[in-house]
mmCIF file of C-alpha atoms in Angstrom:
data_model
loop_
_atom_site.group_PDB
_atom_site.id
_atom_site.type_symbol
_atom_site.label_atom_id
_atom_site.label_comp_id
_atom_site.label_asym_id
_atom_site.label_seq_id
_atom_site.Cartn_x
_atom_site.Cartn_y
_atom_site.Cartn_z
ATOM 1 C CA MET A 1 -23.357 -149.413 -154.194
ATOM 2 C CA GLU A 2 -20.212 -150.974 -153.675
ATOM 3 C CA LEU A 3 -16.605 -149.182 -153.853
ATOM 4 C CA ARG A 4 -13.220 -151.095 -153.954
ATOM 5 C CA SER A 5 -9.875 -149.761 -153.846
ATOM 6 C CA GLU A 6 -6.202 -150.425 -153.487
ATOM 7 C CA LEU A 7 -2.838 -148.675 -153.453
ATOM 8 C CA THR A 8 0.446 -149.809 -153.482
ATOM 9 C CA GLN A 9 3.902 -148.210 -153.361
ATOM 10 C CA THR A 10 7.140 -150.153 -153.472
ATOM 11 C CA TRP A 11 10.667 -148.918 -153.017
ATOM 12 C CA LEU A 12 13.480 -151.035 -154.308
ATOM 13 C CA HIS A 13 16.761 -151.406 -152.118
ATOM 14 C CA SER A 14 19.141 -152.481 -154.766
ATOM 15 C CA PRO A 15 18.212 -150.815 -157.820
ATOM 16 C CA LYS A 16 19.684 -152.062 -160.994
ATOM 17 C CA ALA A 17 21.436 -149.467 -163.407
ATOM 18 C CA MET A 18 19.056 -150.666 -166.382
ATOM 19 C CA ARG A 19 16.125 -149.630 -164.227
ATOM 20 C CA VAL A 20 13.902 -146.379 -165.011
ATOM 21 C CA ARG A 21 13.192 -145.843 -161.493
ATOM 22 C CA ASP A 22 13.820 -147.247 -158.049
ATOM 23 C CA SER A 23 10.241 -147.590 -157.146
ATOM 24 C CA GLU A 24 6.757 -148.868 -158.389
ATOM 25 C CA PHE A 25 3.211 -147.194 -157.842
ATOM 26 C CA GLY A 26 -0.219 -148.396 -158.284
ATOM 27 C CA VAL A 27 -3.886 -147.530 -157.807
ATOM 28 C CA TYR A 28 -7.010 -149.317 -158.365
ATOM 29 C CA GLY A 29 -10.658 -148.308 -157.949
ATOM 30 C CA GLN A 30 -13.788 -150.343 -158.744
ATOM 31 C CA ALA A 31 -17.474 -149.108 -158.439
ATOM 32 C CA SER A 32 -20.618 -151.552 -158.673
ATOM 33 C CA TYR A 33 -24.284 -150.271 -158.430
ATOM 34 C CA ASN A 34 -27.264 -152.331 -158.417
ATOM 35 C CA ILE A 35 -30.075 -150.528 -160.072
ATOM 36 C CA ASP A 36 -32.474 -153.188 -159.189
ATOM 37 C CA GLU A 37 -32.615 -157.222 -158.613
ATOM 38 C CA ARG A 38 -31.437 -157.800 -162.310
ATOM 39 C CA TRP A 39 -29.326 -154.932 -163.594
ATOM 40 C CA ALA A 40 -26.210 -153.565 -162.313
ATOM 41 C CA LEU A 41 -23.479 -150.935 -163.446
ATOM 42 C CA HIS A 42 -19.856 -151.586 -163.076
ATOM 43 C CA ALA A 43 -16.625 -149.288 -163.457
ATOM 44 C CA ARG A 44 -13.042 -150.264 -163.112
ATOM 45 C CA TYR A 45 -9.831 -148.141 -163.370
ATOM 46 C CA GLU A 46 -6.003 -148.860 -162.561
ATOM 47 C CA TYR A 47 -2.876 -146.896 -162.726
ATOM 48 C CA PHE A 48 0.400 -148.478 -162.493
ATOM 49 C CA LYS A 49 4.125 -147.005 -162.868
ATOM 50 C CA ASP A 50 6.305 -149.696 -163.312
ATOM 51 C CA ARG A 51 10.042 -149.786 -162.279
ATOM 52 C CA ASP A 52 11.251 -150.842 -166.157
ATOM 53 C CA PHE A 53 8.981 -148.339 -168.313
ATOM 54 C CA VAL A 54 8.897 -144.601 -168.765
ATOM 55 C CA ASN A 55 5.027 -144.431 -169.317
ATOM 56 C CA ALA A 56 2.654 -145.643 -166.586
ATOM 57 C CA SER A 57 0.187 -148.189 -167.935
ATOM 58 C CA GLU A 58 -3.749 -147.220 -167.393
ATOM 59 C CA ASN A 59 -6.731 -149.214 -168.265
ATOM 60 C CA ALA A 60 -10.519 -148.773 -167.658
ATOM 61 C CA LEU A 61 -13.600 -150.896 -167.981
ATOM 62 C CA PHE A 62 -17.162 -149.895 -168.051
ATOM 63 C CA GLY A 63 -20.401 -152.139 -168.436
ATOM 64 C CA PHE A 64 -23.515 -153.652 -167.166
ATOM 65 C CA SER A 65 -24.467 -156.951 -165.930
ATOM 66 C CA TYR A 66 -28.133 -158.738 -166.079
ATOM 67 C CA ARG A 67 -29.157 -161.571 -163.997
ATOM 68 C CA PRO A 68 -32.575 -162.776 -165.472
ATOM 69 C CA LYS A 69 -32.284 -165.821 -162.864
ATOM 70 C CA PRO A 70 -30.203 -165.678 -159.627
ATOM 71 C CA PRO A 71 -27.549 -167.901 -160.825
ATOM 72 C CA VAL A 72 -27.214 -166.491 -164.214
ATOM 73 C CA VAL A 73 -25.131 -163.343 -165.027
ATOM 74 C CA TRP A 74 -24.878 -161.943 -168.525
ATOM 75 C CA LYS A 75 -22.334 -159.119 -168.754
ATOM 76 C CA LEU A 76 -21.487 -156.755 -171.572
ATOM 77 C CA GLU A 77 -18.196 -154.417 -170.832
ATOM 78 C CA TYR A 78 -16.045 -152.052 -172.855
ATOM 79 C CA VAL A 79 -12.233 -152.185 -171.911
ATOM 80 C CA THR A 80 -9.544 -149.580 -172.970
ATOM 81 C CA GLN A 81 -5.978 -149.034 -172.228
ATOM 82 C CA TRP A 82 -3.379 -146.234 -172.451
ATOM 83 C CA GLY A 83 0.160 -145.556 -171.701
ATOM 84 C CA GLN A 84 2.244 -148.552 -171.517
ATOM 85 C CA GLU A 85 0.271 -151.258 -172.826
ATOM 86 C CA LEU A 86 -0.270 -154.525 -171.308
ATOM 87 C CA ASP A 87 -1.629 -156.736 -173.768
ATOM 88 C CA ILE A 88 -5.253 -156.308 -172.500
ATOM 89 C CA GLU A 89 -7.832 -156.692 -175.324
ATOM 90 C CA GLN A 90 -9.553 -153.452 -176.005
ATOM 91 C CA GLY A 91 -13.049 -153.079 -177.008
ATOM 92 C CA PHE A 92 -16.513 -154.889 -176.054
ATOM 93 C CA LYS A 93 -16.514 -158.087 -174.298
ATOM 94 C CA ALA A 94 -19.449 -160.325 -173.550
ATOM 95 C CA SER A 95 -19.762 -163.075 -170.874
ATOM 96 C CA LEU A 96 -22.410 -165.480 -169.309
ATOM 97 C CA ALA A 97 -21.742 -167.079 -166.025
ATOM 98 C CA VAL A 98 -23.515 -169.644 -164.054
ATOM 99 C CA LEU A 99 -23.089 -169.276 -160.675
ATOM 100 C CA PHE A 100 -23.388 -172.319 -158.061
#
């Protein structure tokens, strides 16, 4: 099991009058779990409260990967977002990677 996270807070010393707030806040978390040598599960969540928007943006990813051979990885993931949208395409995504 692998866990990663990040937390960020920014305070603006000279906020402009048009800003919604004088700070920004974000949090990110990701987990990966290797079921065996070939299969793994992945999950990720992001939350960001921007200085210029009333609503925070949130997005999540759930998926799995399959490694038939060591350099080849197939992935199938589902991405969703809510709140302030960031032009992230939602739905199922598939990919193939050859690592070298």
